[in-house]
PDB file of C-alpha atoms in Angstrom:
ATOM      1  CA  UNK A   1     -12.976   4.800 -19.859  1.00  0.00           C
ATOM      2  CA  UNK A   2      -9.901   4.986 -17.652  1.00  0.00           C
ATOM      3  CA  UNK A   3      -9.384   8.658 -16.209  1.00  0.00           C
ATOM      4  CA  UNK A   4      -5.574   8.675 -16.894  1.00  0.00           C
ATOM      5  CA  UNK A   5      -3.302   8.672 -19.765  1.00  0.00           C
ATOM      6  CA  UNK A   6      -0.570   7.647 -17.295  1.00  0.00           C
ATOM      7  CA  UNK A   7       0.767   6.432 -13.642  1.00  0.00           C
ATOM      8  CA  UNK A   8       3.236   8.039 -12.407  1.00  0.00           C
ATOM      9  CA  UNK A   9       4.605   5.480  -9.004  1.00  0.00           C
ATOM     10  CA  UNK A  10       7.068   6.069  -6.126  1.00  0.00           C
ATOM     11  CA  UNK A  11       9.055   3.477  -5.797  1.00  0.00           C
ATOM     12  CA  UNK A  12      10.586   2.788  -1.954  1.00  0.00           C
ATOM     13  CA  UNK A  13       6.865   2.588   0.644  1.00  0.00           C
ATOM     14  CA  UNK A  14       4.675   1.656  -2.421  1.00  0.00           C
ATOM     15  CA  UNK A  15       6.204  -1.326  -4.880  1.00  0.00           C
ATOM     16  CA  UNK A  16       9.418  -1.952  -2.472  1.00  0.00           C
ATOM     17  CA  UNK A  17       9.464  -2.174   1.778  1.00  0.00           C
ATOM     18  CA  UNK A  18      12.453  -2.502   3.881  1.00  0.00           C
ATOM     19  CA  UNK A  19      12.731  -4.082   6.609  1.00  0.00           C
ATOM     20  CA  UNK A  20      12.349  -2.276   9.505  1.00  0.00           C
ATOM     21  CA  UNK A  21      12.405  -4.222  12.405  1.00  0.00           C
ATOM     22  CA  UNK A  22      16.037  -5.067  10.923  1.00  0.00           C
ATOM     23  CA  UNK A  23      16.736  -1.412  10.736  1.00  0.00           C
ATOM     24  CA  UNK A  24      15.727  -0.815  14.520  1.00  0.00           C
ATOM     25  CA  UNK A  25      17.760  -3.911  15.757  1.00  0.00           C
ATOM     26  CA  UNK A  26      20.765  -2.927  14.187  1.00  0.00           C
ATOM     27  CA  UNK A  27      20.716   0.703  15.457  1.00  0.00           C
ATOM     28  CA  UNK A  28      19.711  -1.554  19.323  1.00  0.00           C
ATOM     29  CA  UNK A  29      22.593  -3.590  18.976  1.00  0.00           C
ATOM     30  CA  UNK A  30      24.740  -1.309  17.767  1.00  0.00           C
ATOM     31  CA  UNK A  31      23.650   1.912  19.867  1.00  0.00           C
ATOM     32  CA  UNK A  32      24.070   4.014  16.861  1.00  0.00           C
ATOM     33  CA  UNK A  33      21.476   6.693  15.471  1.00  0.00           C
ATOM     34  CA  UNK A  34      21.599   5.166  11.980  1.00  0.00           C
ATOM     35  CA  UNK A  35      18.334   5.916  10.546  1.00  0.00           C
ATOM     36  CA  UNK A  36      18.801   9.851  11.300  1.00  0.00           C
ATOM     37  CA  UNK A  37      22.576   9.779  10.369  1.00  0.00           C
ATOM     38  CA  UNK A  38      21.930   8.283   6.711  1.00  0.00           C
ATOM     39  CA  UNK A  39      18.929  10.565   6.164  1.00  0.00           C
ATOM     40  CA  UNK A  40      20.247  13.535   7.319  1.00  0.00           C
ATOM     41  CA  UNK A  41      19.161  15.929   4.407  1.00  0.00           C
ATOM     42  CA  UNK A  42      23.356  17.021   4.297  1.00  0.00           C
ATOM     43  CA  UNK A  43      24.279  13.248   3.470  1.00  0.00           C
ATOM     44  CA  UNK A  44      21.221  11.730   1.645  1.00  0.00           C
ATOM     45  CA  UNK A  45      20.916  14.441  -1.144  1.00  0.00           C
ATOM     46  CA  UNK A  46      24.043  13.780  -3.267  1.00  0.00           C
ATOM     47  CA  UNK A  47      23.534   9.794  -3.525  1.00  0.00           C
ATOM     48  CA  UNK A  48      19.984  11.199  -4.222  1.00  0.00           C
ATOM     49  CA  UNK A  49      21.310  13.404  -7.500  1.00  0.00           C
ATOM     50  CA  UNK A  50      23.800  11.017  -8.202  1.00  0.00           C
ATOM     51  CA  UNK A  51      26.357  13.553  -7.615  1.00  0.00           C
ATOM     52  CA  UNK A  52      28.383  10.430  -5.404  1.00  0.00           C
ATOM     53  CA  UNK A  53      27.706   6.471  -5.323  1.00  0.00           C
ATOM     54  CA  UNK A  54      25.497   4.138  -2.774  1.00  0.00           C
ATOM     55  CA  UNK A  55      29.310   3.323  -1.791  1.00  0.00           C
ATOM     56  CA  UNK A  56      30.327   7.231  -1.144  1.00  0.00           C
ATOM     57  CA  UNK A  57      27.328   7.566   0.733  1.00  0.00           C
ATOM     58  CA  UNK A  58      27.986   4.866   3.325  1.00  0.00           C
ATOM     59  CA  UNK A  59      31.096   5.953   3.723  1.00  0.00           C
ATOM     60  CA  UNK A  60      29.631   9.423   4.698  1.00  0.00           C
ATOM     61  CA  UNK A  61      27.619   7.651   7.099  1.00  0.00           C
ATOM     62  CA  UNK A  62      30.154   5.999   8.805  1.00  0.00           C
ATOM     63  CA  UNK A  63      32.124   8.751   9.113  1.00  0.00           C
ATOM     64  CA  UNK A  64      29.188  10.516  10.366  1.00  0.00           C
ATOM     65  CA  UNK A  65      29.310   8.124  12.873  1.00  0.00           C
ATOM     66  CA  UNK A  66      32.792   8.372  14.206  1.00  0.00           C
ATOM     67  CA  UNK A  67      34.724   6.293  11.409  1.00  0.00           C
ATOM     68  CA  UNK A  68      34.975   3.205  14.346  1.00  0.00           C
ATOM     69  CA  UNK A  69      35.226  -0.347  13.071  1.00  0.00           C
ATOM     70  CA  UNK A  70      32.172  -0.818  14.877  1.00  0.00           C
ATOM     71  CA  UNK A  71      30.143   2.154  12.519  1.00  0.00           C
ATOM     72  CA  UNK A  72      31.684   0.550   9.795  1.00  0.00           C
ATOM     73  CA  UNK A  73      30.429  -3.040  10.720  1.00  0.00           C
ATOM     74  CA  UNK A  74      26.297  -0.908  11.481  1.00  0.00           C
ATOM     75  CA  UNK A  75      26.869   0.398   8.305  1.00  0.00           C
ATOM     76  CA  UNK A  76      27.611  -2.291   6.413  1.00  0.00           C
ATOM     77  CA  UNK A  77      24.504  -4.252   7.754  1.00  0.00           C
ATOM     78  CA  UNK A  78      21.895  -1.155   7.567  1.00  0.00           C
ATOM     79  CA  UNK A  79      23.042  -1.280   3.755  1.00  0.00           C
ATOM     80  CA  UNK A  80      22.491  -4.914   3.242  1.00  0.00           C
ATOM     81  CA  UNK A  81      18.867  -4.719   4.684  1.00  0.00           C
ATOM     82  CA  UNK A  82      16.435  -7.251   2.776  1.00  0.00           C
ATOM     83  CA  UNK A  83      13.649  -5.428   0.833  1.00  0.00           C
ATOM     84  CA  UNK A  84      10.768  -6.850  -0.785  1.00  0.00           C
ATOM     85  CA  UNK A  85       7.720  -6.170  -3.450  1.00  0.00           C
ATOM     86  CA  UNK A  86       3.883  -5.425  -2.688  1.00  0.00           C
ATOM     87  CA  UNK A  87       2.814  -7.953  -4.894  1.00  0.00           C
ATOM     88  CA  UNK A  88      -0.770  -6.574  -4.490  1.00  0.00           C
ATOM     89  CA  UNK A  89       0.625  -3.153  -5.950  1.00  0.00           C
ATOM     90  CA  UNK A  90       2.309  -5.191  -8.488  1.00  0.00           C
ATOM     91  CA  UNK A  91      -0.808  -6.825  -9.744  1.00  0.00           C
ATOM     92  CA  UNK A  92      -2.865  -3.478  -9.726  1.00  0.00           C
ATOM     93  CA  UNK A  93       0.013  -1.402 -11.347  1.00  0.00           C
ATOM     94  CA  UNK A  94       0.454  -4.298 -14.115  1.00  0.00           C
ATOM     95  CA  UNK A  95      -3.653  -4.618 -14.281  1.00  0.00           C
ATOM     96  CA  UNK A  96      -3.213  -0.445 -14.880  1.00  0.00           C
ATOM     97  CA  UNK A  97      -0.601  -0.747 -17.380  1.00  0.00           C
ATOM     98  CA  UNK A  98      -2.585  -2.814 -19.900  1.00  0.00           C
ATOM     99  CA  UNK A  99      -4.370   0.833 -20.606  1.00  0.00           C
ATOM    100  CA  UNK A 100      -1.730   3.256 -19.957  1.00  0.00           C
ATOM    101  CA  UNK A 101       2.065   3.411 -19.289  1.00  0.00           C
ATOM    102  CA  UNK A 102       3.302   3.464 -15.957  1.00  0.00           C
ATOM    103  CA  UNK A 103       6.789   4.585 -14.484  1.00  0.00           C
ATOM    104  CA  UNK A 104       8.274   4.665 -11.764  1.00  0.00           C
ATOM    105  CA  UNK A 105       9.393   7.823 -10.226  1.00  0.00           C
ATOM    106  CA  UNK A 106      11.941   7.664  -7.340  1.00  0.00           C
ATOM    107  CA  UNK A 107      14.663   9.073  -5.306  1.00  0.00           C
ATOM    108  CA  UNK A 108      16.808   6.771  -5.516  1.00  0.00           C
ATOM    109  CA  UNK A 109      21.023   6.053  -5.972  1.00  0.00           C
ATOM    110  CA  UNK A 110      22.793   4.275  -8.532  1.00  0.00           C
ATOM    111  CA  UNK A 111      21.892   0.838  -7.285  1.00  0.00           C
ATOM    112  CA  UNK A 112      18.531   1.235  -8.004  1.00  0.00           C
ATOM    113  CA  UNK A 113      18.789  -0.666 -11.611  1.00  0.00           C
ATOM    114  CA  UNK A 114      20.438  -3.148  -9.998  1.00  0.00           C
ATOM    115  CA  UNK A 115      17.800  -3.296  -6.489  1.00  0.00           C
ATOM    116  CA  UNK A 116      15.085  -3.589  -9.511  1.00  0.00           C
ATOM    117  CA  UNK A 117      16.573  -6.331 -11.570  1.00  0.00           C
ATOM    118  CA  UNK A 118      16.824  -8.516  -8.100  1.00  0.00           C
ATOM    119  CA  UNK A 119      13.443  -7.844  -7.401  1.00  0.00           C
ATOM    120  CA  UNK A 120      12.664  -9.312 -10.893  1.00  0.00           C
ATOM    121  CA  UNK A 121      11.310  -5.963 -11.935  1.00  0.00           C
ATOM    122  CA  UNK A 122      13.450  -5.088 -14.844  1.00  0.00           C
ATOM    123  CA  UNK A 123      10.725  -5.186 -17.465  1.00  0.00           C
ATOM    124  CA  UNK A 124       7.712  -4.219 -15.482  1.00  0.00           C
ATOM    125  CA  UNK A 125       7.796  -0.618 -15.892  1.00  0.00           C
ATOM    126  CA  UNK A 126       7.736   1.106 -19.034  1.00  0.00           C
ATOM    127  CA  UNK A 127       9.927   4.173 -17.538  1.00  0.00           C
ATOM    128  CA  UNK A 128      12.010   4.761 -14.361  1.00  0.00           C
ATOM    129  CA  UNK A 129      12.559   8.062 -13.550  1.00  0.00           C
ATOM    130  CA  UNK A 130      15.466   7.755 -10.976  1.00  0.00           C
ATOM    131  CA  UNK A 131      16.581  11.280  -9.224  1.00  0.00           C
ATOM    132  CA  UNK A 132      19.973  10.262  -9.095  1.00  0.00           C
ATOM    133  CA  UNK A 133      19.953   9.571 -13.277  1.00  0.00           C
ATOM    134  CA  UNK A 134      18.078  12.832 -14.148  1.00  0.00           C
ATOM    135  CA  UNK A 135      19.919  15.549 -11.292  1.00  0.00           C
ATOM    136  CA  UNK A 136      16.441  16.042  -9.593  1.00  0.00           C
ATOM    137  CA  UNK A 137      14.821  14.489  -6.925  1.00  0.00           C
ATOM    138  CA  UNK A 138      11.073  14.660  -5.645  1.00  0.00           C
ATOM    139  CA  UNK A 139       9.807  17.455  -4.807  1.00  0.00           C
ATOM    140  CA  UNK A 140      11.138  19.582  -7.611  1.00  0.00           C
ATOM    141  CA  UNK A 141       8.726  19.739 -10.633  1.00  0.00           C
ATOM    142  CA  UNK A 142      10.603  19.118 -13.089  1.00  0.00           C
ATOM    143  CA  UNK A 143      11.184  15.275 -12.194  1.00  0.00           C
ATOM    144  CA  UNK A 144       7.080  15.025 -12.485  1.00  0.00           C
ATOM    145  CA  UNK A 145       7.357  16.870 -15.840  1.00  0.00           C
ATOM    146  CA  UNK A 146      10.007  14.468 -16.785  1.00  0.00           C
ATOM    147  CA  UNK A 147       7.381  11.748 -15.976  1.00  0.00           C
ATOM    148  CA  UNK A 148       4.584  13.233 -17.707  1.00  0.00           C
ATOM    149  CA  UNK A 149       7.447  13.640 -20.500  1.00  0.00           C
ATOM    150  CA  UNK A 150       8.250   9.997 -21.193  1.00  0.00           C
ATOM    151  CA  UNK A 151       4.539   9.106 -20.712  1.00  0.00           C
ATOM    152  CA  UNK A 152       3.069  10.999 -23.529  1.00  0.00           C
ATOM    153  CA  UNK A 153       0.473  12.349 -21.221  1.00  0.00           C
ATOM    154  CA  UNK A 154      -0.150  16.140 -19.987  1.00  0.00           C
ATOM    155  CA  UNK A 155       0.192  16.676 -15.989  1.00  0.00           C
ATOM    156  CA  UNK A 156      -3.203  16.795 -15.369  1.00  0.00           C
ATOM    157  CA  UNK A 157      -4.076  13.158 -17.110  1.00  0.00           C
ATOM    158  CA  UNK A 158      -1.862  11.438 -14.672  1.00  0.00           C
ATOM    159  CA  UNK A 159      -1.718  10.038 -11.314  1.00  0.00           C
ATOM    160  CA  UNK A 160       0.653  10.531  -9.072  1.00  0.00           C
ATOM    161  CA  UNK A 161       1.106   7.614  -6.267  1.00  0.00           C
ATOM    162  CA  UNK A 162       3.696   8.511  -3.038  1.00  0.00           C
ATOM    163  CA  UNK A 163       3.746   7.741   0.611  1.00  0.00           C
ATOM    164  CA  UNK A 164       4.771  10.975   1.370  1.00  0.00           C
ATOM    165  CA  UNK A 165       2.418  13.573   1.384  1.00  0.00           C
ATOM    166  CA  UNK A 166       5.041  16.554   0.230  1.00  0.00           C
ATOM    167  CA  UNK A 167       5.768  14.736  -2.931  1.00  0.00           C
ATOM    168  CA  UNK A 168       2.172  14.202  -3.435  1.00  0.00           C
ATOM    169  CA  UNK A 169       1.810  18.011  -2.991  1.00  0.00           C
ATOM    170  CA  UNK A 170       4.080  19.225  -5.556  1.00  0.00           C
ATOM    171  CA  UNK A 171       2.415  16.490  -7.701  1.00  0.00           C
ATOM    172  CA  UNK A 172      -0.913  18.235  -7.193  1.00  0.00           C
ATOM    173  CA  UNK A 173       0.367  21.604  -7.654  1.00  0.00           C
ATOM    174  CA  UNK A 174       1.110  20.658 -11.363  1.00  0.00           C
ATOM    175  CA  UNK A 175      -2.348  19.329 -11.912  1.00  0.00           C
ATOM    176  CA  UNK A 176      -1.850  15.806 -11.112  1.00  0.00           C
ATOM    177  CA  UNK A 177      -4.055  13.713  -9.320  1.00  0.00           C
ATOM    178  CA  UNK A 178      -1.979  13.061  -6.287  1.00  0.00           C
ATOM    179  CA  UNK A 179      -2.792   9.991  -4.098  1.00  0.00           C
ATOM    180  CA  UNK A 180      -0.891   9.744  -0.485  1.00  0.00           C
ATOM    181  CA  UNK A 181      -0.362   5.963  -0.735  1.00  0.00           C
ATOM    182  CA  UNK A 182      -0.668   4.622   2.963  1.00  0.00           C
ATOM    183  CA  UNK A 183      -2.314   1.192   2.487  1.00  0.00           C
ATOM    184  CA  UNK A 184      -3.216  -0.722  -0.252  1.00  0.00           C
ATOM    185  CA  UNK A 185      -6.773   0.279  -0.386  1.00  0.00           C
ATOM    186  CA  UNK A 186      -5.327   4.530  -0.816  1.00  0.00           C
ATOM    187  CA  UNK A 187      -4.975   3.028  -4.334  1.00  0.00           C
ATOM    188  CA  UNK A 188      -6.899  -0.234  -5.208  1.00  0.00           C
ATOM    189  CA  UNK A 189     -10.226   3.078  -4.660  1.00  0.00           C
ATOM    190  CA  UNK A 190      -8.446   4.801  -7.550  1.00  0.00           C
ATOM    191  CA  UNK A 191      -7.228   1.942  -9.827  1.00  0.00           C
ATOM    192  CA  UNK A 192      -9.897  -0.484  -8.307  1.00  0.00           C
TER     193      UNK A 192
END
């Protein structure tokens, strides 16, 4: 008997990986604190809601960064960054959802339909729960109970997968089963 009714997956660290060594070279060649500028809490959040676009919030950024041609020419390249799938995660999550649904839970902005259809992941989930569709972003509790929602399971029949341990937290707090996803093996011991 599988111990879920559902699987509730981040997105960004767990299915889909940046680049990173891309990331650091273009903040080296460009001598511009990119990564901290474009995550600043003040700048990421609205994309993150979907209160502005991908497109407002790189224009934040640059601005952030001193409006230059040569912040607009980082930016431009730190949003183009190549990302890829686990296919292991793929395979277990797809193994997982032959007994129970499985969405996909994310911060993300307003490209993320279009991210997932290049990834060729239109039709692998059966849900997406994206922050900046439903006006809530991890770790509020109500994007988990939107989850749980579109599952058809209770809180405490699903498991939650992030690689970051505050989401996982707030997962746990409503009675999920909350795994901090750091390798592959964090969830081939629970999915197997």
């Amino acid at each position: 008997m599988f111990p879920f009714d559902a699987v509730l997956t981040d997105f960004d660290g767990v299915l889909r990986h940046f680049d990173h060594a891309a990331q650091a070279d273009i903040e080296a060649r460009y001598g511009l604190p990119l990564m901290k500028t474009a995550f600043d809490p003040e700048l990421i959040l609205p994309p993150t809601l979907g209160h502005v676009s991908e497109a407002q919030w790189a224009e934040s950024i640059v601005a952030a960064l001193g409006g230059d041609e040569r912040a607009r020419q980082a930016v431009a390249e730190f949003i183009e960054i190549g990302f890829w799938v686990d296919e292991q995660v793929r395979e277990l999550l797809a193994r997982a959802q032959e007994r129970v649904p499985v969405i996909i839970v994310t911060n993300a902005m307003d490209t993320l339909e279009e991210h997932i259809d290049r990834l060729g992941l239109t039709y692998f989930a059966d849900d997406v729960v994206s922050s900046a569709r439903v006006g809530v972003a991890k770790p509020d509790p109500r994007i988990y109970e939107i989850a749980a929602e579109r599952a058809g399971a209770e809180p405490g029949r699903c498991l939650f997968v992030d690689d970051r341990l505050p989401n996982v937290e707030a997962a746990r707090a409503l009675g999920m089963t909350g795994i901090h996803y750091r390798t592959f093996q964090d969830l081939a011991d629970v999915l197997g």
